[in-house]
Short mmCIF file of C-alpha atoms and ligand atoms in Angstrom, two decimals:
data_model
loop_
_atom_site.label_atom_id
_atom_site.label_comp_id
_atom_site.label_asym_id
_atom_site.label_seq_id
_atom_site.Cartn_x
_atom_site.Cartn_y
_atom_site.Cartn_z
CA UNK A 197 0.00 0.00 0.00
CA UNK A 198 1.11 3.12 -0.62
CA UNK A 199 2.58 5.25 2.37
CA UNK A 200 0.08 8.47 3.26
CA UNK A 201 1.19 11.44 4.94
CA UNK A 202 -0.89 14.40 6.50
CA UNK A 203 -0.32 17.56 4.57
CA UNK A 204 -0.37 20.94 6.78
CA UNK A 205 -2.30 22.46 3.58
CA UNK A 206 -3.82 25.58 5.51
CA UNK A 207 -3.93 27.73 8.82
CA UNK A 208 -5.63 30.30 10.41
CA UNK A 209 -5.82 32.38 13.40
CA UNK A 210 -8.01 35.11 15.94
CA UNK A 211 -6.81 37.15 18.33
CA UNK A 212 -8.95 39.30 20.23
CA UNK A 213 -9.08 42.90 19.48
CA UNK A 214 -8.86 44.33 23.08
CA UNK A 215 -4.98 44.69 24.21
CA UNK A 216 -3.56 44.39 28.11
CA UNK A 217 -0.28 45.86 28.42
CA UNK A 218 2.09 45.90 30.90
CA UNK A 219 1.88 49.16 31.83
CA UNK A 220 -1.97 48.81 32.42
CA UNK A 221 -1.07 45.90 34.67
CA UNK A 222 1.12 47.89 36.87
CA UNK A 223 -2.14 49.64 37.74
CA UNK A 224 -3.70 46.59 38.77
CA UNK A 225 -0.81 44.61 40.61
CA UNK A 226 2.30 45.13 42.59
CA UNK A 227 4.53 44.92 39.38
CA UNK A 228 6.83 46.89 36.38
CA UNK A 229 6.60 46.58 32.65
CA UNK A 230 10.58 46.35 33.53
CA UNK A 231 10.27 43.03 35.32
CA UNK A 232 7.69 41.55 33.13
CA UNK A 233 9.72 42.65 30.18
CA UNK A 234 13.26 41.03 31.38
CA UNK A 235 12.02 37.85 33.15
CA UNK A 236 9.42 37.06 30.57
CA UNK A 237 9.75 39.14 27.05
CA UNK A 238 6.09 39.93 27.37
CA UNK A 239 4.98 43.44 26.52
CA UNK A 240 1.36 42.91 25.21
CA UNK A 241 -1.09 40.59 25.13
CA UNK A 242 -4.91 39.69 24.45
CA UNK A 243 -7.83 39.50 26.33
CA UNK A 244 -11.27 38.34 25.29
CA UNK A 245 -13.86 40.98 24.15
CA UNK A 246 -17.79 40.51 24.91
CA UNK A 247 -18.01 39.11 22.05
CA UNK A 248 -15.58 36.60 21.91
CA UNK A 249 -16.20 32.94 23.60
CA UNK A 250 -14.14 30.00 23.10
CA UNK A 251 -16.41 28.41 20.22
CA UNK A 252 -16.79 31.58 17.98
CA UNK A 253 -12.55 32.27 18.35
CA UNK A 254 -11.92 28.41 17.53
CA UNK A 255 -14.76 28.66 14.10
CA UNK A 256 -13.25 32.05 13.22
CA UNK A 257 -9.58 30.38 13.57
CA UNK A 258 -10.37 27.39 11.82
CA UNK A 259 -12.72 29.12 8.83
CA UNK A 260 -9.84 30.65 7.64
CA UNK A 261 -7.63 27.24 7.78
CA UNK A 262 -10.36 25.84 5.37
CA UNK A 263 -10.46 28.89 3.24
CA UNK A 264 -6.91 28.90 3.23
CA UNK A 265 -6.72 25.11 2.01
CA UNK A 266 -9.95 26.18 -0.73
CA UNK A 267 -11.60 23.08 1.27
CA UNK A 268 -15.88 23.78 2.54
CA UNK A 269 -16.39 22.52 6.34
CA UNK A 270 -18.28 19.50 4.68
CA UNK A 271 -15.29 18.24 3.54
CA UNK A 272 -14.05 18.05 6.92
CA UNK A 273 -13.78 14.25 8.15
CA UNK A 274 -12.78 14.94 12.08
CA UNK A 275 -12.60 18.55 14.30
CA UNK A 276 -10.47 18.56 16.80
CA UNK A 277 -10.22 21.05 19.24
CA UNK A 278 -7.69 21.43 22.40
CA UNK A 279 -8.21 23.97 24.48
CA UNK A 280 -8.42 24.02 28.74
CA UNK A 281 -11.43 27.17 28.94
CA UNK A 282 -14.08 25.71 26.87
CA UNK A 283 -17.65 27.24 26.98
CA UNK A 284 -18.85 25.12 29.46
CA UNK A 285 -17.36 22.06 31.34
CA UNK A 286 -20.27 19.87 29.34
CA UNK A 287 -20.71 20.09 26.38
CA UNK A 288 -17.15 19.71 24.95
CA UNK A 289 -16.34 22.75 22.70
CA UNK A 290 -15.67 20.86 19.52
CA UNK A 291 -19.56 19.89 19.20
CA UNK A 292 -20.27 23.72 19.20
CA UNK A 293 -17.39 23.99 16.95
CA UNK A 294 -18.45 21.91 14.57
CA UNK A 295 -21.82 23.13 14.28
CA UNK A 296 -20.78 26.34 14.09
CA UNK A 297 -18.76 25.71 10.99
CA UNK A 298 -21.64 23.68 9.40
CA UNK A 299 -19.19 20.33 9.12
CA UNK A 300 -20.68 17.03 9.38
CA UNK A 301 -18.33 15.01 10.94
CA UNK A 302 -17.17 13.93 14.38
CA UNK A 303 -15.77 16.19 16.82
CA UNK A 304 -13.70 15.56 19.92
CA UNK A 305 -12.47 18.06 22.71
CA UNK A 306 -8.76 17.11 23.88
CA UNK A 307 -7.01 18.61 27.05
CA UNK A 308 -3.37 18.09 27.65
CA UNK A 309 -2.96 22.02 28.99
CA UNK A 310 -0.53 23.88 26.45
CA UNK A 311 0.78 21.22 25.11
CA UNK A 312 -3.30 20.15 23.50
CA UNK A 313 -2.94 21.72 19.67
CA UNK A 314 0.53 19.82 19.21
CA UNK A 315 -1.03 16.68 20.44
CA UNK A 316 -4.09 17.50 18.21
CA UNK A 317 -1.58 17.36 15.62
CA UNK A 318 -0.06 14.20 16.34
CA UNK A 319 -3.75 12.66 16.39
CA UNK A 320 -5.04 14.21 13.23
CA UNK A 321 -2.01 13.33 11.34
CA UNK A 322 -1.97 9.62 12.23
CA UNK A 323 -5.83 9.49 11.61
CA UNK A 324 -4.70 10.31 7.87
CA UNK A 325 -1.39 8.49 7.77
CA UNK A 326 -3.66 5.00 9.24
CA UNK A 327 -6.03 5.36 6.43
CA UNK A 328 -9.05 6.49 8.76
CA UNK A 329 -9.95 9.91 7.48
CA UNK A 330 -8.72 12.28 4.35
CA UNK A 331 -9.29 15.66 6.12
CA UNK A 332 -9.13 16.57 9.71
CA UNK A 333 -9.12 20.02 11.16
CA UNK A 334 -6.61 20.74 14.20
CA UNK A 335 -7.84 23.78 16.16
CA UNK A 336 -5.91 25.56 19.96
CA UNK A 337 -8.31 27.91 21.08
CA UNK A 338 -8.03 29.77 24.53
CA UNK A 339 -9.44 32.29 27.10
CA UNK A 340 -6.90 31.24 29.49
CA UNK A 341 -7.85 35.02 31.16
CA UNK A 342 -10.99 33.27 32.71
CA UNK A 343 -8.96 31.26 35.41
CA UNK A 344 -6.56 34.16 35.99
CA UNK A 345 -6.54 36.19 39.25
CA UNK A 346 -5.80 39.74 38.35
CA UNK A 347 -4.83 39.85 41.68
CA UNK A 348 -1.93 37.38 41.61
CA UNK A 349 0.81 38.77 40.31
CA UNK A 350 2.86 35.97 39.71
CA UNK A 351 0.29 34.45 37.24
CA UNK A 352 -1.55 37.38 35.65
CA UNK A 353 0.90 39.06 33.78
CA UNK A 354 2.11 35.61 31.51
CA UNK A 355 -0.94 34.83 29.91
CA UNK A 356 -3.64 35.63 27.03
CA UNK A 357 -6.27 34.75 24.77
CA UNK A 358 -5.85 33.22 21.60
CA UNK A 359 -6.85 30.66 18.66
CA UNK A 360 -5.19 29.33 15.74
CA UNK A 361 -5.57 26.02 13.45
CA UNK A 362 -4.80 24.37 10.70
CA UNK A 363 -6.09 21.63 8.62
CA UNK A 364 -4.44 18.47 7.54
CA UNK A 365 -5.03 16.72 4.26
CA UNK A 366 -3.93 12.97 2.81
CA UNK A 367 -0.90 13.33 0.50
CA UNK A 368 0.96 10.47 -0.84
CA UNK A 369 4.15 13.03 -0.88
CA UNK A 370 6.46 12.82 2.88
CA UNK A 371 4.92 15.98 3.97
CA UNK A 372 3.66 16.79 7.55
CA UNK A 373 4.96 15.12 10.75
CA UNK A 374 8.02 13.48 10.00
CA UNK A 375 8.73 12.53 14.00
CA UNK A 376 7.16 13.42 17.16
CA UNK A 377 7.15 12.69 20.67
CA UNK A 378 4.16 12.99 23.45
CA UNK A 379 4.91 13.32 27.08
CA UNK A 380 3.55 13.37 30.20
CA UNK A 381 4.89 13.63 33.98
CA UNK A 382 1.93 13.62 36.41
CA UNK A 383 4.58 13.86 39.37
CA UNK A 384 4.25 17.16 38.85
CA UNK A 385 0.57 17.67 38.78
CA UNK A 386 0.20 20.24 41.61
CA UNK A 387 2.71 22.61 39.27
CA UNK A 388 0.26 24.77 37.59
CA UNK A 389 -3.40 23.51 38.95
CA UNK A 390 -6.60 25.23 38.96
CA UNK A 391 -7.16 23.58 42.60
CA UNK A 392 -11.19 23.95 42.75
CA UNK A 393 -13.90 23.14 40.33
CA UNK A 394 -13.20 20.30 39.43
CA UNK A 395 -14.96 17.31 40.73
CA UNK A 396 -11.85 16.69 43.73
CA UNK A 397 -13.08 20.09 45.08
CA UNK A 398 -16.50 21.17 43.59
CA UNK A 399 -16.65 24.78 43.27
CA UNK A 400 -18.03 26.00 47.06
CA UNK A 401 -17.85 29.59 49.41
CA UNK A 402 -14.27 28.55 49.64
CA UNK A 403 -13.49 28.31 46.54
CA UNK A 404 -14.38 31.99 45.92
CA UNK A 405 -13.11 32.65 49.67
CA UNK A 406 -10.03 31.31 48.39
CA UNK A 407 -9.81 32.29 44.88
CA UNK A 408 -8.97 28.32 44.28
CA UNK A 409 -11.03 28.77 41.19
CA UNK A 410 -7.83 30.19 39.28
CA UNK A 411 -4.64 28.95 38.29
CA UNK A 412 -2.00 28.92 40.86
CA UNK A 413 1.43 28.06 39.75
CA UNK A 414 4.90 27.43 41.35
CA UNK A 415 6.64 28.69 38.51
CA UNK A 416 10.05 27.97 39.64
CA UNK A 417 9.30 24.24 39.49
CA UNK A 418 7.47 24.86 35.56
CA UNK A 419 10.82 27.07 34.68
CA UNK A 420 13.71 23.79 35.49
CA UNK A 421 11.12 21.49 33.68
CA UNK A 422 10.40 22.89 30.54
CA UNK A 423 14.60 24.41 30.78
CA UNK A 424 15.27 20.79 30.71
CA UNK A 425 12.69 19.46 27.97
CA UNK A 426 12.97 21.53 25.28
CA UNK A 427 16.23 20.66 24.29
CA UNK A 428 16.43 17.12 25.54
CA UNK A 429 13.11 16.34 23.44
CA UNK A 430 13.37 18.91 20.68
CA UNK A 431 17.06 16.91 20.36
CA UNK A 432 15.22 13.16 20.37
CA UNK A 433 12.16 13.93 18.28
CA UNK A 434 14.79 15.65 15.62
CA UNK A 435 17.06 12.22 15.73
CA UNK A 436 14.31 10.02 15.16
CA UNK A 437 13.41 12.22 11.86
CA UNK A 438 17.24 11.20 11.08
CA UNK A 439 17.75 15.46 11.09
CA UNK A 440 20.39 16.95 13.02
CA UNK A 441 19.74 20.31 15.00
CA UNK A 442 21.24 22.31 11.94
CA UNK A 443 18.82 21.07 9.17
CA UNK A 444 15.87 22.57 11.16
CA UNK A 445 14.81 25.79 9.35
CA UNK A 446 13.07 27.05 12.17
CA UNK A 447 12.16 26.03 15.87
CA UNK A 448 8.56 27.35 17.17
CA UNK A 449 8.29 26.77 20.83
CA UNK A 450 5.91 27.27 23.33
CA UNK A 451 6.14 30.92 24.05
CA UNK A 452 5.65 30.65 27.92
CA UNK A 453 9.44 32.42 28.59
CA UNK A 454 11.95 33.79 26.58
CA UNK A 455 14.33 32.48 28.41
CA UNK A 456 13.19 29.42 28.79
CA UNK A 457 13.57 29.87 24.87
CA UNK A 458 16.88 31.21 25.06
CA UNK A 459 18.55 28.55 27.50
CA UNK A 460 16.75 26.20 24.99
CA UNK A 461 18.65 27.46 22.07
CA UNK A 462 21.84 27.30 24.48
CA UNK A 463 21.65 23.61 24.77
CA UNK A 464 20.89 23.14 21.19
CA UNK A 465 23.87 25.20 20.17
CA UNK A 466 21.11 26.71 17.80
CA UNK A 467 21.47 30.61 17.09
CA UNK A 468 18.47 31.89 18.90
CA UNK A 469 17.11 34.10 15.98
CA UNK A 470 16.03 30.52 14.56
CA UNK A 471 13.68 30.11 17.30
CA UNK A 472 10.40 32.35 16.15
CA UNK A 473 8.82 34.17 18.94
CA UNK A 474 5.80 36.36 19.30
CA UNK A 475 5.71 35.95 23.18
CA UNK A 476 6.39 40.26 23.00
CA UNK A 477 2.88 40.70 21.67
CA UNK A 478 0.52 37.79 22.96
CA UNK A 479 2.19 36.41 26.20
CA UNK A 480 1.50 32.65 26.82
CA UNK A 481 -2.07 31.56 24.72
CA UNK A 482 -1.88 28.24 26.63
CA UNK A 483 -2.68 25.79 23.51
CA UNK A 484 -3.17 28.57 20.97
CA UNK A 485 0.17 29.67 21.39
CA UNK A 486 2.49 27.63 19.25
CA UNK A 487 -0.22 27.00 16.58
CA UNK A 488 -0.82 30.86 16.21
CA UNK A 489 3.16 31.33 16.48
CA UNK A 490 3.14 28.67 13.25
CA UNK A 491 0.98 30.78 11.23
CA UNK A 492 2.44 34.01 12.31
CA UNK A 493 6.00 33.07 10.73
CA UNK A 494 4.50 31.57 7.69
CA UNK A 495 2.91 35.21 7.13
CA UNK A 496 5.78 36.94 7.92
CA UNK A 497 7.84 34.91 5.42
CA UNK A 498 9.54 33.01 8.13
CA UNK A 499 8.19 29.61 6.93
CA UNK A 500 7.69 28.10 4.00
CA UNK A 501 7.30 25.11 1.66
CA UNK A 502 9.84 22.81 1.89
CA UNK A 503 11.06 24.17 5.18
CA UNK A 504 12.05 21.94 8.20
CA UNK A 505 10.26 22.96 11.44
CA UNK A 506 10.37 21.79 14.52
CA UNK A 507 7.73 22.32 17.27
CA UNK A 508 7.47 22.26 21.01
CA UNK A 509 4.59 22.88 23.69
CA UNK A 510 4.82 21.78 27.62
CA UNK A 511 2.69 22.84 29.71
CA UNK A 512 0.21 22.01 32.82
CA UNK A 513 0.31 18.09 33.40
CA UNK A 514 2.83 18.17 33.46
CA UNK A 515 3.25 17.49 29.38
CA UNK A 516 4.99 18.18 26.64
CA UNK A 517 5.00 17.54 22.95
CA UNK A 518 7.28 17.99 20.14
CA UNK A 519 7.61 17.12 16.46
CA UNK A 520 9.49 17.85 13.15
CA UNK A 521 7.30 19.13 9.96
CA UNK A 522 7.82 19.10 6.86
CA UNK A 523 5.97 22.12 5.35
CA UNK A 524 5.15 21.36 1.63
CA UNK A 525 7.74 19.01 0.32
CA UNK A 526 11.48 18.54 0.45
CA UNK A 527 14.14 16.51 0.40
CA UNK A 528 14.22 13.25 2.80
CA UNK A 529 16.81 13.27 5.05
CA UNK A 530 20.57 11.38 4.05
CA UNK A 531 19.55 8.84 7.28
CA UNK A 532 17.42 6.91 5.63
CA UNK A 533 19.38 6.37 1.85
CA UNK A 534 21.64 3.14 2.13
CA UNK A 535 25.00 4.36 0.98
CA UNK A 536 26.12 8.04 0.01
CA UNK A 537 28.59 10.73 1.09
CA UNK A 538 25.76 12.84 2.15
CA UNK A 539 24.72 9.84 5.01
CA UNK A 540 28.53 8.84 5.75
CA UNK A 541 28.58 13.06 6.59
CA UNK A 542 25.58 12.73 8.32
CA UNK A 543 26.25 10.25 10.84
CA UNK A 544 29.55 11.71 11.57
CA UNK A 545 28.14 14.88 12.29
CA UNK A 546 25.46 12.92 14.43
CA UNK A 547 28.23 11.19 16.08
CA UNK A 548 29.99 14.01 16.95
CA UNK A 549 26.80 15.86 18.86
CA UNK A 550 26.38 12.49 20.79
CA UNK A 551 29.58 13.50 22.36
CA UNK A 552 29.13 17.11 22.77
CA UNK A 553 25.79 16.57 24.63
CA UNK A 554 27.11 13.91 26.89
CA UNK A 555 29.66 16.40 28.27
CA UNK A 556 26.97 19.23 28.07
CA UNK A 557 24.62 17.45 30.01
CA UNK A 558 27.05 15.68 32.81
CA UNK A 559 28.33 19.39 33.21
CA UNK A 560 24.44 21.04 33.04
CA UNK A 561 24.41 20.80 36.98
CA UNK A 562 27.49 22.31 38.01
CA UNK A 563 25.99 25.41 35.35
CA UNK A 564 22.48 25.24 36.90
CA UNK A 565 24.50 26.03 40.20
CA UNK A 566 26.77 28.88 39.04
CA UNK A 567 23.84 30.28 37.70
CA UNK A 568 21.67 30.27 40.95
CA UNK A 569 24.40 31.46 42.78
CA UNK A 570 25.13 34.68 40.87
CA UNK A 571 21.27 35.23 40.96
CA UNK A 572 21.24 35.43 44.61
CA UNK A 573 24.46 37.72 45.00
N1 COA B 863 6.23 41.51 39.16
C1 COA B 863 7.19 41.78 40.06
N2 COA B 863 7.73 40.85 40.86
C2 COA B 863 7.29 39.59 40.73
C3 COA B 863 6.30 39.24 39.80
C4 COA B 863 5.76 40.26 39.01
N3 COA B 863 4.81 40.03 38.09
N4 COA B 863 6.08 37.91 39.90
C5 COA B 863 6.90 37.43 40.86
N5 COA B 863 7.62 38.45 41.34
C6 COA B 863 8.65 38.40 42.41
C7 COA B 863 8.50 37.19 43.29
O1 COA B 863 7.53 37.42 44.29
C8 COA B 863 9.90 37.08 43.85
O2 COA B 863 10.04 37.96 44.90
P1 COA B 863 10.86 37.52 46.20
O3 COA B 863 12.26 37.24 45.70
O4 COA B 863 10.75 38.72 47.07
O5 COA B 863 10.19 36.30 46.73
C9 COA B 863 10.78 37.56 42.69
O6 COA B 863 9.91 38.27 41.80
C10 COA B 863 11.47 36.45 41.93
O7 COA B 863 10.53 35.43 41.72
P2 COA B 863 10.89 34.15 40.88
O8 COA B 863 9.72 33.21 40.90
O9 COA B 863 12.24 33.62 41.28
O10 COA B 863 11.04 34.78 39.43
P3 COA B 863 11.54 34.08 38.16
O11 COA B 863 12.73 34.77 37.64
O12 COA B 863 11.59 32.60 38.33
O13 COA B 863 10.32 34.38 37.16
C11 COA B 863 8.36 33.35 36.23
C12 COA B 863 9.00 33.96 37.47
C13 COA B 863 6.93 32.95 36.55
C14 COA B 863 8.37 34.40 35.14
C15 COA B 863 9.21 32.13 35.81
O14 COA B 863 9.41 31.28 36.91
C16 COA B 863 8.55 31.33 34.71
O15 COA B 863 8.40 31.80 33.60
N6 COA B 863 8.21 30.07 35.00
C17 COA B 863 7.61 29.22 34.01
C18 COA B 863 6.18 29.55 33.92
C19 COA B 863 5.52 28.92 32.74
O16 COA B 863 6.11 28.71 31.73
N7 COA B 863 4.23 28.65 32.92
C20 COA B 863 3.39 28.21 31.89
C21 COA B 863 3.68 26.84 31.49
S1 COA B 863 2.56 26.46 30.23
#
């Protein structure tokens, strides 16, 4: 049988009109655009108007993915949507969604906190590649701002509101996911928790007595995990697409942290002007934001066909998920031909990053230390 892949063949986004900045914050919390600007790169980012619910951001998102591919929502064989702020807690989104767009077709709501839309992905592109469906729309759509306290200043000045999507076709050309990788450490649960309303602690007095009915996070303990997993998984998931670190085009992560970014790029030995960001103007969108951070480069010129890009979302769980895309077509990577010059120079050059991040990662401790200690001086 002949091999299928899942073609990214269009994308779309919404962002709310109404912006929060950081200097309107420092009227609202103990804080500075300063120290939102150098721990975080955030300057801006969106908040849901009136108007705008979870549902009508996701259909306006993933309208223009269809219109984009020149595809009708009937043709549409599966919608999903990840998101953790849907309209209600029952029904799931995606049923909304889908009616909505006027698609006939099966809908599912998935939760796997920012990291959702990249699992979506992984999903919808295997449903293709198994045979299962032709056409399945991936949508991240967030008002994240619901379960923030505008009070707490260590939470409220990170996030925003946000949706993006794109839809995936059947192609018989590699194109799509080449690799991925989906993780998930539930150690960590407690990380970044929205402690009440769900059905451990139904919503009560206390809850608003409390304010347990927003997200609380212990964001030291979310910085050192996703510092350590964006390399070490961006690294694997590359590997298994037999790609080394310098045959990526262009790395969209999560944009939670630009330094969490930057020490990223550090381990990778990656210049850090190949890893897009728009954190400046949205903040963290939860599962919107490396979806909407995708179709941002590819209309800024960033990204294009036959480009190599590599993805990666982590967030509450806590979970993380990463793959390598192959936008359009290109060439298949020298791993997997039999004998050439172009493989012999590819496995050396593997070989020799093997060794590099052995000694990079025995020595990432002693680092980790120097740097906490000049923090504290
Ligand atoms: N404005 C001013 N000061 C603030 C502040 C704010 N908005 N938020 C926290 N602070 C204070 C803290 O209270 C602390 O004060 P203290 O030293 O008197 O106790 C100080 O700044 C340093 O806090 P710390 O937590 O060490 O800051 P940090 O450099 O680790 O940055 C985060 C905090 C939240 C920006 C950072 O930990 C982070 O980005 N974590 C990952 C979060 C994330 O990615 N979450 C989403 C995952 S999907």
């Amino acid at each position: 049988m002949q091999e299928r892949y899942a073609k990214i063949a269009g994308w779309g986004k919404y962002v709310p009109e109404k912006i929060l900045t950081n200097h309107d914050l420092e009227k609202m919390v103990d804080t500075s655009d300063e120290w939102i600007r150098t721990r975080t790169g955030i300057q801006e980012r969106r908040i849901r108007t009136e108007n705008d619910t979870n549902s009508s951001m996701a259909v306006a998102a993933g309208r223009q993915a269809l219109e984009k591919a020149g595809l009708a929502p009937t043709d549409v064989d599966l919608i999903i949507v990840a998101t953790s702020s849907p309209d209600y807690l029952l029904p799931p989104v995606s049923s909304q969604v889908q009616h909505m767009l006027g698609a006939k077709c099966g809908a599912f709501q998935l939760g796997a906190g920012c990291s959702g839309w990249v699992y979506g992905l992984v999903v919808g592109t295997n449903m293709i590649r198994s045979g299962a469906y032709d056409t399945v729309l991936v949508i991240g759509s967030e008002i994240i701002s619901f379960a923030i306290d505008y009070t707490d200043r260590t939470t409220c000045v990170l996030f925003g509101d946000a949706a993006a999507a794109v839809v995936l076709t059947a192609s018989e050309e590699p194109t799509g996911v080449l690799a991925f990788e989906l993780g998930s450490d539930g150690s960590d649960y407690d990380a970044l928790i929205v402690p009440d309303a769900g059905s451990s602690n139904p919503l009560s007095q206390s809850t608003i007595d409390n304010r347990n009915g927003y997200i609380k996070m212990d964001g030291r303990r979310v910085f050192k995990f996703a510092s350590r997993t964006v390399a070490q998984s961006l690294k694997r998931v590359i590997d298994q697409a037999g790609l080394l670190p310098d045959d990526i085009d262009l790395f969209i992560p999560h944009q939670a942290n630009a330094r969490i970014v930057e020490a990223g790029a550090r381990l990778l030995r990656q210049p850090v002007d190949k890893f897009y960001m728009n954190i400046h103007k949205y903040g963290n969108t939860s599962t919107a934001s490396v979806p909407l951070a995708m179709v941002e480069a590819i209309e800024e010129g960033r990204l294009k066909d036959g480009d190599k890009v590599a993805m990666i979302a982590f967030g509450a769980g806590l979970t993380w998920a990463t793959v390598v895309v192959q936008m359009g077509v290109g060439e298949i990577s020298p791993a997997h031909s039999l004998f050439s010059a172009a493989r012999l120079n590819y496995l050396a050059k593997r070989t020799t990053n093997k060794v590099i991040d052995s000694v990079q990662m025995s020595l990432l401790p002693l680092y980790t230390w120097f740097v906490g200690r000049n923090k504290k001086k």
